[in-house]
Amino acid sequence: MKILVCVKQVPDTEEIKVDPVTGSLIREGVPAILNPLDACALEAAVQFKETYGGNVTVISMGPPQAEQALRQCISVGADDAVLITDRAFKDADTLATSYALSMTAKQLAGFDVIFCGKHTLDGETGQVGPQIAEHLNYNQVTSAMDVKLDSGSLLVLRELEEGRQTVAASLPCVITVTKTNYTPRYPSMKSKMAANRKEIKILSASQIEGLDMDRIGMSGSRTKVTKSFVPQAGQAGMIICEETAEQSGRKLAKLLVDAKII
Ligand SMILES: Cc1cc2nc3c(=O)[nH]c(=O)nc-3n(C[C@H](O)[C@H](O)[C@H](O)COP(=O)(O)OP(=O)(O)OC[C@H]3O[C@@H](n4cnc5c(N)ncnc54)[C@H](O)[C@@H]3O)c2cc1C
């Protein structure tokens, strides 16, 4: 099995701030982490490899510091890592991001399964995985909480809002993973040291065969973020709980009259 896992480095959302003047996210100086669901996607891929054999490659499109996230992936079971990084990818929306990732996957060739997180902490669109499947003409199964191989096809348990569903899908296939069942493992000191020594393949836009420069970065993006803002915190609510329902009703009515609502 040749397995690819797409991972994104995201700002630690506890610390994210919006520039009040420009309305854009302040990314400078904000600690970056591996997107948590991508760590689960990697765990799913590594368990899949351990059960059925194969090789796991991780890929990220991002700035040069995304290399840290890729080394973290190697320390917990990925075999190879590829970083696609170039100023030409800047300001990509999900369509441009998924196109660049798909073209690189085509060049690396022959992936049977591509694992993605269900969504990221920052963009949170959940579009990149399904779009990769469309670009590559792969089958796709979203919200996977368990992935098995059965007679050459995938059997995927999906987590739905109100239940579970098992679907069968033939290879090649893109799977987007939810947290359930796939708790990321911890690296050992030895695996961390080995990951630090591992060579990461770095590709610029011009090194991706057949990449159409009009379909990447801002020129390849069909959506524009027109405004980002932190909503004002609402007023704290009030719970009216008098001794009797009648007393509560009277108190509520008085509050509404005083506030000139009724
Ligand atoms: C006009 C515009 C400008 C933007 N400019 C920037 C910018 O300057 N810098 C910036 O960081 N973001 C920028 N973004 C956001 C960027 O488009 C998204 O972060 C990116 O397309 C992924 O979308 P998402 O985070 O919603 O991923 P989702 O669709 O929620 O991600 C699902 C899964 O896809 C995979 N995935 C997603 N992104 C990547 C990636 N880059 N590499 C590998 N795997 C990935 C992961 O497995 C992830 O769990 C911009 C967006 C727009 C619309």
Short mmCIF file of N, CA, C and O in Angstrom, two decimals, residues 93-222:
data_model
loop_
_atom_site.label_atom_id
_atom_site.label_comp_id
_atom_site.label_asym_id
_atom_site.label_seq_id
_atom_site.Cartn_x
_atom_site.Cartn_y
_atom_site.Cartn_z
N ASP A 93 -6.51 29.81 -1.74
CA ASP A 93 -7.72 29.35 -1.07
C ASP A 93 -7.75 27.82 -1.14
O ASP A 93 -6.76 27.20 -1.55
N THR A 94 -8.84 27.22 -0.77
CA THR A 94 -8.84 25.75 -0.71
C THR A 94 -8.67 25.11 -2.09
O THR A 94 -8.02 24.08 -2.22
N LEU A 95 -9.26 25.75 -3.12
CA LEU A 95 -9.16 25.18 -4.48
C LEU A 95 -7.70 25.17 -4.95
O LEU A 95 -7.22 24.15 -5.47
N ALA A 96 -7.01 26.30 -4.73
CA ALA A 96 -5.61 26.39 -5.15
C ALA A 96 -4.73 25.47 -4.30
O ALA A 96 -3.78 24.86 -4.81
N THR A 97 -5.06 25.36 -3.02
CA THR A 97 -4.29 24.46 -2.13
C THR A 97 -4.45 23.01 -2.58
O THR A 97 -3.45 22.29 -2.74
N SER A 98 -5.69 22.60 -2.82
CA SER A 98 -5.92 21.19 -3.18
C SER A 98 -5.34 20.88 -4.56
O SER A 98 -4.87 19.77 -4.81
N TYR A 99 -5.34 21.87 -5.45
CA TYR A 99 -4.75 21.66 -6.79
C TYR A 99 -3.25 21.40 -6.66
O TYR A 99 -2.72 20.44 -7.24
N ALA A 100 -2.57 22.26 -5.87
CA ALA A 100 -1.10 22.11 -5.73
C ALA A 100 -0.77 20.76 -5.07
O ALA A 100 0.16 20.06 -5.49
N LEU A 101 -1.55 20.39 -4.05
CA LEU A 101 -1.30 19.11 -3.37
C LEU A 101 -1.54 17.94 -4.33
O LEU A 101 -0.78 16.97 -4.37
N SER A 102 -2.61 18.04 -5.14
CA SER A 102 -2.94 16.94 -6.07
C SER A 102 -1.88 16.77 -7.15
O SER A 102 -1.51 15.64 -7.50
N MET A 103 -1.40 17.90 -7.67
CA MET A 103 -0.38 17.82 -8.72
C MET A 103 0.90 17.19 -8.17
O MET A 103 1.59 16.43 -8.86
N THR A 104 1.21 17.50 -6.91
CA THR A 104 2.41 16.90 -6.30
C THR A 104 2.17 15.40 -6.08
O THR A 104 3.06 14.58 -6.31
N ALA A 105 0.97 15.05 -5.64
CA ALA A 105 0.65 13.63 -5.44
C ALA A 105 0.77 12.87 -6.76
O ALA A 105 1.28 11.75 -6.81
N LYS A 106 0.33 13.52 -7.85
CA LYS A 106 0.44 12.89 -9.19
C LYS A 106 1.90 12.62 -9.53
O LYS A 106 2.26 11.57 -10.05
N GLN A 107 2.74 13.63 -9.23
CA GLN A 107 4.18 13.50 -9.55
C GLN A 107 4.82 12.40 -8.71
O GLN A 107 5.65 11.63 -9.19
N LEU A 108 4.42 12.33 -7.42
CA LEU A 108 5.01 11.29 -6.55
C LEU A 108 4.47 9.91 -6.94
O LEU A 108 5.12 8.91 -6.68
N ALA A 109 3.29 9.90 -7.51
CA ALA A 109 2.68 8.76 -8.21
C ALA A 109 2.31 7.53 -7.39
O ALA A 109 3.04 7.09 -6.52
N GLY A 110 1.13 7.05 -7.73
CA GLY A 110 0.71 5.70 -7.34
C GLY A 110 0.15 5.53 -5.93
O GLY A 110 0.18 4.42 -5.39
N PHE A 111 -0.38 6.61 -5.31
CA PHE A 111 -0.92 6.43 -3.95
C PHE A 111 -2.24 5.67 -3.99
O PHE A 111 -3.15 6.00 -4.75
N ASP A 112 -2.34 4.65 -3.13
CA ASP A 112 -3.58 3.87 -3.04
C ASP A 112 -4.59 4.58 -2.15
O ASP A 112 -5.78 4.59 -2.42
N VAL A 113 -4.07 5.12 -1.04
CA VAL A 113 -4.97 5.81 -0.09
C VAL A 113 -4.32 7.15 0.28
O VAL A 113 -3.12 7.22 0.54
N ILE A 114 -5.15 8.20 0.30
CA ILE A 114 -4.69 9.52 0.76
C ILE A 114 -5.52 9.88 1.98
O ILE A 114 -6.75 9.95 1.92
N PHE A 115 -4.83 10.04 3.12
CA PHE A 115 -5.54 10.43 4.34
C PHE A 115 -5.40 11.94 4.55
O PHE A 115 -4.32 12.50 4.37
N CYS A 116 -6.51 12.57 4.95
CA CYS A 116 -6.49 13.98 5.35
C CYS A 116 -7.23 14.09 6.69
O CYS A 116 -7.99 13.19 7.06
N GLY A 117 -7.01 15.22 7.38
CA GLY A 117 -7.88 15.50 8.51
C GLY A 117 -9.24 15.90 7.98
O GLY A 117 -9.38 16.30 6.82
N LYS A 118 -10.28 15.80 8.84
CA LYS A 118 -11.62 16.21 8.39
C LYS A 118 -11.66 17.72 8.15
O LYS A 118 -12.30 18.21 7.24
N HIS A 119 -10.99 18.47 9.01
CA HIS A 119 -10.89 19.91 8.83
C HIS A 119 -9.72 20.44 9.65
O HIS A 119 -9.16 19.73 10.47
N THR A 120 -9.41 21.73 9.43
CA THR A 120 -8.29 22.33 10.18
C THR A 120 -8.84 23.21 11.30
O THR A 120 -10.02 23.54 11.32
N LEU A 121 -7.93 23.59 12.19
CA LEU A 121 -8.33 24.46 13.30
C LEU A 121 -8.54 25.89 12.84
O LEU A 121 -9.33 26.61 13.42
N ASP A 122 -7.80 26.33 11.81
CA ASP A 122 -7.90 27.75 11.43
C ASP A 122 -8.90 27.99 10.30
O ASP A 122 -9.89 28.66 10.47
N GLY A 123 -8.65 27.40 9.12
CA GLY A 123 -9.56 27.61 7.99
C GLY A 123 -10.90 26.91 8.21
O GLY A 123 -11.96 27.43 7.92
N GLU A 124 -10.81 25.67 8.69
CA GLU A 124 -11.97 24.85 9.07
C GLU A 124 -13.03 24.69 7.98
O GLU A 124 -14.20 24.60 8.28
N THR A 125 -12.59 24.69 6.71
CA THR A 125 -13.61 24.52 5.66
C THR A 125 -13.97 23.06 5.44
O THR A 125 -15.06 22.75 4.97
N GLY A 126 -13.02 22.16 5.68
CA GLY A 126 -13.25 20.75 5.38
C GLY A 126 -13.33 20.48 3.89
O GLY A 126 -13.88 19.47 3.45
N GLN A 127 -12.77 21.38 3.07
CA GLN A 127 -12.92 21.23 1.61
C GLN A 127 -11.72 20.56 0.94
O GLN A 127 -11.85 19.97 -0.13
N VAL A 128 -10.54 20.69 1.57
CA VAL A 128 -9.32 20.28 0.86
C VAL A 128 -9.32 18.78 0.52
O VAL A 128 -9.00 18.40 -0.61
N GLY A 129 -9.67 17.92 1.47
CA GLY A 129 -9.69 16.46 1.21
C GLY A 129 -10.59 16.11 0.04
O GLY A 129 -10.13 15.53 -0.97
N PRO A 130 -11.90 16.47 0.11
CA PRO A 130 -12.80 16.16 -1.02
C PRO A 130 -12.32 16.77 -2.35
O PRO A 130 -12.48 16.16 -3.41
N GLN A 131 -11.73 17.96 -2.29
CA GLN A 131 -11.25 18.57 -3.54
C GLN A 131 -10.08 17.79 -4.13
O GLN A 131 -9.98 17.63 -5.35
N ILE A 132 -9.19 17.27 -3.26
CA ILE A 132 -8.07 16.45 -3.77
C ILE A 132 -8.64 15.24 -4.49
O ILE A 132 -8.19 14.85 -5.58
N ALA A 133 -9.67 14.62 -3.89
CA ALA A 133 -10.28 13.44 -4.52
C ALA A 133 -10.82 13.80 -5.91
O ALA A 133 -10.65 13.04 -6.87
N GLU A 134 -11.44 14.97 -6.02
CA GLU A 134 -11.98 15.40 -7.32
C GLU A 134 -10.86 15.64 -8.33
O GLU A 134 -10.95 15.20 -9.47
N HIS A 135 -9.81 16.36 -7.90
CA HIS A 135 -8.69 16.64 -8.82
C HIS A 135 -8.08 15.34 -9.35
O HIS A 135 -7.67 15.26 -10.50
N LEU A 136 -7.95 14.35 -8.46
CA LEU A 136 -7.25 13.12 -8.84
C LEU A 136 -8.19 12.05 -9.39
O LEU A 136 -7.74 10.98 -9.79
N ASN A 137 -9.50 12.34 -9.35
CA ASN A 137 -10.50 11.36 -9.75
C ASN A 137 -10.43 10.10 -8.88
O ASN A 137 -10.52 8.97 -9.38
N TYR A 138 -10.21 10.28 -7.56
CA TYR A 138 -10.21 9.17 -6.60
C TYR A 138 -11.60 9.08 -5.97
O TYR A 138 -12.34 10.07 -5.91
N ASN A 139 -11.94 7.92 -5.42
CA ASN A 139 -13.13 7.82 -4.56
C ASN A 139 -12.85 8.61 -3.29
O ASN A 139 -11.69 8.91 -2.97
N GLN A 140 -13.88 8.93 -2.54
CA GLN A 140 -13.65 9.63 -1.28
C GLN A 140 -14.66 9.22 -0.22
O GLN A 140 -15.82 8.95 -0.52
N VAL A 141 -14.17 9.11 1.02
CA VAL A 141 -15.05 8.85 2.17
C VAL A 141 -14.66 9.85 3.26
O VAL A 141 -13.48 9.94 3.62
N THR A 142 -15.64 10.60 3.75
CA THR A 142 -15.35 11.63 4.76
C THR A 142 -15.70 11.13 6.17
O THR A 142 -16.40 10.12 6.32
N SER A 143 -15.23 11.84 7.18
CA SER A 143 -15.56 11.59 8.60
C SER A 143 -15.28 10.15 9.02
O SER A 143 -16.12 9.53 9.68
N ALA A 144 -14.12 9.64 8.65
CA ALA A 144 -13.81 8.24 8.97
C ALA A 144 -13.33 8.11 10.40
O ALA A 144 -12.53 8.90 10.88
N MET A 145 -13.86 7.11 11.11
CA MET A 145 -13.36 6.83 12.46
C MET A 145 -12.71 5.46 12.54
O MET A 145 -12.11 5.13 13.57
N ASP A 146 -12.78 4.68 11.49
CA ASP A 146 -12.09 3.39 11.45
C ASP A 146 -11.96 2.96 9.99
O ASP A 146 -12.94 3.05 9.23
N VAL A 147 -10.77 2.55 9.61
CA VAL A 147 -10.53 2.19 8.20
C VAL A 147 -9.88 0.82 8.14
O VAL A 147 -8.84 0.58 8.75
N LYS A 148 -10.52 -0.09 7.41
CA LYS A 148 -9.97 -1.44 7.25
C LYS A 148 -9.90 -1.80 5.77
O LYS A 148 -10.58 -1.19 4.95
N LEU A 149 -9.08 -2.81 5.49
CA LEU A 149 -9.00 -3.31 4.12
C LEU A 149 -9.68 -4.67 4.11
O LEU A 149 -9.40 -5.52 4.97
N ASP A 150 -10.61 -4.87 3.16
CA ASP A 150 -11.34 -6.13 3.11
C ASP A 150 -11.43 -6.56 1.65
O ASP A 150 -12.08 -5.89 0.84
N SER A 151 -10.78 -7.66 1.33
CA SER A 151 -10.75 -8.19 -0.04
C SER A 151 -10.41 -7.11 -1.07
O SER A 151 -11.09 -6.93 -2.08
N GLY A 152 -9.40 -6.33 -0.77
CA GLY A 152 -8.92 -5.34 -1.74
C GLY A 152 -9.68 -4.02 -1.74
O GLY A 152 -9.31 -3.10 -2.47
N SER A 153 -10.76 -3.93 -0.97
CA SER A 153 -11.51 -2.66 -0.90
C SER A 153 -11.43 -2.12 0.52
O SER A 153 -11.14 -2.85 1.47
N LEU A 154 -11.75 -0.84 0.66
CA LEU A 154 -11.75 -0.25 2.00
C LEU A 154 -13.12 -0.41 2.64
O LEU A 154 -14.15 -0.30 1.97
N LEU A 155 -13.10 -0.71 3.95
CA LEU A 155 -14.34 -0.68 4.74
C LEU A 155 -14.17 0.43 5.74
O LEU A 155 -13.30 0.37 6.61
N VAL A 156 -14.98 1.45 5.62
CA VAL A 156 -14.78 2.65 6.44
C VAL A 156 -15.99 2.89 7.34
O VAL A 156 -17.13 2.95 6.87
N LEU A 157 -15.71 3.00 8.65
CA LEU A 157 -16.77 3.35 9.60
C LEU A 157 -16.79 4.87 9.69
O LEU A 157 -15.79 5.51 10.01
N ARG A 158 -17.97 5.46 9.38
CA ARG A 158 -18.09 6.93 9.38
C ARG A 158 -18.83 7.39 10.62
O ARG A 158 -19.77 6.75 11.08
N GLU A 159 -18.39 8.54 11.14
CA GLU A 159 -19.07 9.13 12.29
C GLU A 159 -20.06 10.17 11.77
O GLU A 159 -19.66 11.16 11.16
N LEU A 160 -21.34 9.91 12.00
CA LEU A 160 -22.36 10.88 11.58
C LEU A 160 -22.89 11.61 12.81
O LEU A 160 -22.63 11.19 13.94
N GLU A 161 -23.64 12.68 12.58
CA GLU A 161 -24.15 13.44 13.73
C GLU A 161 -25.02 12.56 14.62
O GLU A 161 -24.96 12.63 15.83
N GLU A 162 -25.83 11.72 14.00
CA GLU A 162 -26.73 10.89 14.82
C GLU A 162 -26.53 9.41 14.50
O GLU A 162 -27.47 8.70 14.18
N GLY A 163 -25.32 8.92 14.59
CA GLY A 163 -25.13 7.49 14.39
C GLY A 163 -23.81 7.19 13.69
O GLY A 163 -22.91 8.01 13.66
N ARG A 164 -23.74 5.99 13.20
CA ARG A 164 -22.53 5.51 12.53
C ARG A 164 -22.95 4.86 11.21
O ARG A 164 -24.07 4.37 11.08
N GLN A 165 -22.02 4.81 10.27
CA GLN A 165 -22.34 4.22 8.97
C GLN A 165 -21.09 3.52 8.46
O GLN A 165 -19.99 4.06 8.58
N THR A 166 -21.23 2.33 7.93
CA THR A 166 -20.08 1.67 7.32
C THR A 166 -20.26 1.70 5.80
O THR A 166 -21.32 1.34 5.29
N VAL A 167 -19.21 2.16 5.11
CA VAL A 167 -19.29 2.17 3.65
C VAL A 167 -18.08 1.43 3.09
O VAL A 167 -17.01 1.40 3.70
N ALA A 168 -18.27 0.83 1.93
CA ALA A 168 -17.17 0.17 1.23
C ALA A 168 -16.76 1.08 0.08
O ALA A 168 -17.61 1.72 -0.55
N ALA A 169 -15.46 1.18 -0.15
CA ALA A 169 -14.98 2.02 -1.26
C ALA A 169 -13.81 1.32 -1.91
O ALA A 169 -12.95 0.76 -1.22
N SER A 170 -13.76 1.39 -3.23
CA SER A 170 -12.62 0.76 -3.90
C SER A 170 -11.45 1.76 -3.97
O SER A 170 -11.64 2.97 -3.88
N LEU A 171 -10.28 1.21 -4.14
CA LEU A 171 -9.06 2.02 -4.23
C LEU A 171 -8.89 2.52 -5.67
O LEU A 171 -9.38 1.87 -6.58
N PRO A 172 -8.22 3.65 -5.87
CA PRO A 172 -7.63 4.54 -4.87
C PRO A 172 -8.70 5.44 -4.25
O PRO A 172 -9.73 5.69 -4.87
N CYS A 173 -8.40 5.90 -3.04
CA CYS A 173 -9.44 6.61 -2.29
C CYS A 173 -8.83 7.68 -1.37
O CYS A 173 -7.75 7.48 -0.82
N VAL A 174 -9.56 8.78 -1.22
CA VAL A 174 -9.19 9.81 -0.23
C VAL A 174 -10.10 9.61 0.98
O VAL A 174 -11.31 9.45 0.83
N ILE A 175 -9.50 9.60 2.16
CA ILE A 175 -10.27 9.42 3.40
C ILE A 175 -10.04 10.65 4.28
O ILE A 175 -8.88 11.01 4.51
N THR A 176 -11.09 11.27 4.79
CA THR A 176 -10.86 12.33 5.79
C THR A 176 -11.25 11.77 7.16
O THR A 176 -12.25 11.08 7.31
N VAL A 177 -10.39 12.08 8.13
CA VAL A 177 -10.44 11.36 9.42
C VAL A 177 -10.92 12.26 10.56
O VAL A 177 -10.53 13.42 10.67
N THR A 178 -11.77 11.69 11.42
CA THR A 178 -12.16 12.38 12.67
C THR A 178 -11.33 11.77 13.80
O THR A 178 -10.67 10.75 13.63
N LYS A 179 -11.43 12.39 14.97
CA LYS A 179 -10.54 11.99 16.06
C LYS A 179 -10.81 10.57 16.60
O LYS A 179 -9.90 9.82 16.88
N THR A 180 -12.11 10.24 16.67
CA THR A 180 -12.51 8.99 17.32
C THR A 180 -11.67 7.79 16.86
O THR A 180 -11.46 7.61 15.69
N ASN A 181 -11.22 7.02 17.79
CA ASN A 181 -10.44 5.79 17.53
C ASN A 181 -8.97 6.03 17.19
O ASN A 181 -8.18 5.11 17.29
N TYR A 182 -8.62 7.22 16.75
CA TYR A 182 -7.25 7.42 16.33
C TYR A 182 -6.54 8.45 17.20
O TYR A 182 -6.38 9.61 16.82
N THR A 183 -6.17 8.03 18.40
CA THR A 183 -5.44 8.92 19.30
C THR A 183 -3.96 8.89 18.89
O THR A 183 -3.34 7.82 18.88
N PRO A 184 -3.41 10.07 18.56
CA PRO A 184 -2.02 10.07 18.09
C PRO A 184 -1.06 9.52 19.14
O PRO A 184 -1.23 9.76 20.33
N ARG A 185 -0.07 8.75 18.68
CA ARG A 185 0.93 8.19 19.60
C ARG A 185 2.00 9.23 19.91
O ARG A 185 2.13 10.24 19.19
N TYR A 186 2.76 8.99 20.96
CA TYR A 186 3.87 9.89 21.33
C TYR A 186 5.16 9.38 20.70
O TYR A 186 5.37 8.17 20.62
N PRO A 187 6.05 10.30 20.31
CA PRO A 187 7.35 9.84 19.79
C PRO A 187 8.26 9.44 20.96
O PRO A 187 8.07 9.90 22.08
N SER A 188 9.23 8.58 20.67
CA SER A 188 10.26 8.27 21.67
C SER A 188 11.43 9.22 21.44
O SER A 188 11.52 9.87 20.37
N MET A 189 12.36 9.29 22.37
CA MET A 189 13.54 10.14 22.20
C MET A 189 14.31 9.69 20.95
O MET A 189 14.77 10.50 20.15
N LYS A 190 14.41 8.34 20.78
CA LYS A 190 15.16 7.79 19.65
C LYS A 190 14.49 8.17 18.31
O LYS A 190 15.16 8.57 17.36
N SER A 191 13.15 8.04 18.28
CA SER A 191 12.47 8.34 17.00
C SER A 191 12.53 9.84 16.70
O SER A 191 12.58 10.25 15.54
N LYS A 192 12.56 10.68 17.76
CA LYS A 192 12.68 12.13 17.52
C LYS A 192 14.04 12.46 16.91
O LYS A 192 14.14 13.27 15.98
N MET A 193 15.08 11.79 17.45
CA MET A 193 16.43 12.06 16.94
C MET A 193 16.56 11.58 15.49
O MET A 193 17.13 12.26 14.63
N ALA A 194 15.97 10.42 15.21
CA ALA A 194 16.01 9.89 13.83
C ALA A 194 15.27 10.84 12.89
O ALA A 194 15.71 11.09 11.76
N ALA A 195 14.14 11.38 13.36
CA ALA A 195 13.34 12.29 12.53
C ALA A 195 14.13 13.57 12.22
O ALA A 195 14.02 14.13 11.13
N ASN A 196 14.92 14.02 13.18
CA ASN A 196 15.71 15.23 12.95
C ASN A 196 16.78 15.03 11.89
O ASN A 196 17.20 15.97 11.23
N ARG A 197 17.23 13.78 11.74
CA ARG A 197 18.28 13.49 10.75
C ARG A 197 17.71 13.22 9.36
O ARG A 197 18.41 13.22 8.37
N LYS A 198 16.42 12.96 9.30
CA LYS A 198 15.80 12.52 8.04
C LYS A 198 15.77 13.66 7.01
O LYS A 198 15.46 14.80 7.35
N GLU A 199 16.05 13.32 5.76
CA GLU A 199 15.99 14.34 4.72
C GLU A 199 14.55 14.57 4.28
O GLU A 199 13.81 13.60 4.02
N ILE A 200 14.17 15.84 4.22
CA ILE A 200 12.81 16.16 3.78
C ILE A 200 12.90 16.66 2.34
O ILE A 200 13.76 17.49 2.02
N LYS A 201 12.02 16.13 1.48
CA LYS A 201 12.05 16.55 0.08
C LYS A 201 11.33 17.90 -0.02
O LYS A 201 10.18 18.01 0.41
N ILE A 202 12.05 18.90 -0.55
CA ILE A 202 11.43 20.23 -0.65
C ILE A 202 11.24 20.58 -2.12
O ILE A 202 12.19 20.49 -2.92
N LEU A 203 10.00 20.91 -2.48
CA LEU A 203 9.69 21.22 -3.88
C LEU A 203 9.16 22.64 -4.00
O LEU A 203 8.28 23.05 -3.22
N SER A 204 9.69 23.38 -4.97
CA SER A 204 9.12 24.70 -5.27
C SER A 204 8.10 24.50 -6.39
O SER A 204 8.01 23.41 -6.98
N ALA A 205 7.37 25.57 -6.71
CA ALA A 205 6.32 25.45 -7.74
C ALA A 205 6.90 24.95 -9.07
O ALA A 205 6.30 24.10 -9.74
N SER A 206 8.10 25.45 -9.43
CA SER A 206 8.66 25.08 -10.74
C SER A 206 9.13 23.63 -10.78
O SER A 206 9.39 23.09 -11.85
N GLN A 207 9.22 22.99 -9.60
CA GLN A 207 9.66 21.58 -9.59
C GLN A 207 8.48 20.60 -9.62
O GLN A 207 8.67 19.40 -9.55
N ILE A 208 7.26 21.16 -9.69
CA ILE A 208 6.08 20.27 -9.78
C ILE A 208 5.66 20.21 -11.25
O ILE A 208 5.24 21.23 -11.83
N GLU A 209 5.78 19.00 -11.80
CA GLU A 209 5.56 18.84 -13.26
C GLU A 209 4.14 19.23 -13.67
O GLU A 209 3.18 18.80 -13.02
N GLY A 210 4.06 20.03 -14.71
CA GLY A 210 2.75 20.36 -15.29
C GLY A 210 1.92 21.32 -14.46
O GLY A 210 0.73 21.51 -14.76
N LEU A 211 2.49 21.91 -13.42
CA LEU A 211 1.72 22.80 -12.56
C LEU A 211 1.35 24.07 -13.33
O LEU A 211 2.23 24.74 -13.88
N ASP A 212 0.07 24.37 -13.38
CA ASP A 212 -0.41 25.58 -14.06
C ASP A 212 -0.34 26.74 -13.06
O ASP A 212 -1.07 26.75 -12.07
N MET A 213 0.56 27.70 -13.34
CA MET A 213 0.79 28.79 -12.38
C MET A 213 -0.45 29.66 -12.18
O MET A 213 -0.58 30.34 -11.18
N ASP A 214 -1.39 29.60 -13.15
CA ASP A 214 -2.62 30.39 -12.99
C ASP A 214 -3.60 29.71 -12.03
O ASP A 214 -4.65 30.27 -11.72
N ARG A 215 -3.28 28.47 -11.61
CA ARG A 215 -4.23 27.77 -10.72
C ARG A 215 -3.71 27.66 -9.30
O ARG A 215 -4.26 26.92 -8.49
N ILE A 216 -2.60 28.35 -9.01
CA ILE A 216 -2.07 28.30 -7.63
C ILE A 216 -2.07 29.71 -7.02
O ILE A 216 -2.26 30.70 -7.73
N GLY A 217 -1.85 29.77 -5.72
CA GLY A 217 -1.75 31.06 -5.03
C GLY A 217 -2.98 31.91 -5.22
O GLY A 217 -4.09 31.39 -5.46
N MET A 218 -2.79 33.21 -5.15
CA MET A 218 -3.94 34.11 -5.23
C MET A 218 -4.62 34.04 -6.59
O MET A 218 -5.85 34.06 -6.70
N SER A 219 -3.80 33.91 -7.69
CA SER A 219 -4.44 33.91 -9.02
C SER A 219 -5.29 32.66 -9.24
O SER A 219 -6.25 32.68 -10.02
N GLY A 220 -4.97 31.59 -8.54
CA GLY A 220 -5.76 30.36 -8.69
C GLY A 220 -6.92 30.28 -7.71
O GLY A 220 -7.64 29.29 -7.68
N SER A 221 -7.09 31.31 -6.88
CA SER A 221 -8.10 31.26 -5.82
C SER A 221 -9.41 31.88 -6.29
O SER A 221 -9.42 32.97 -6.83
N ARG A 222 -10.50 31.16 -6.05
CA ARG A 222 -11.82 31.66 -6.47
C ARG A 222 -12.55 32.36 -5.32
O ARG A 222 -13.61 32.92 -5.52
#
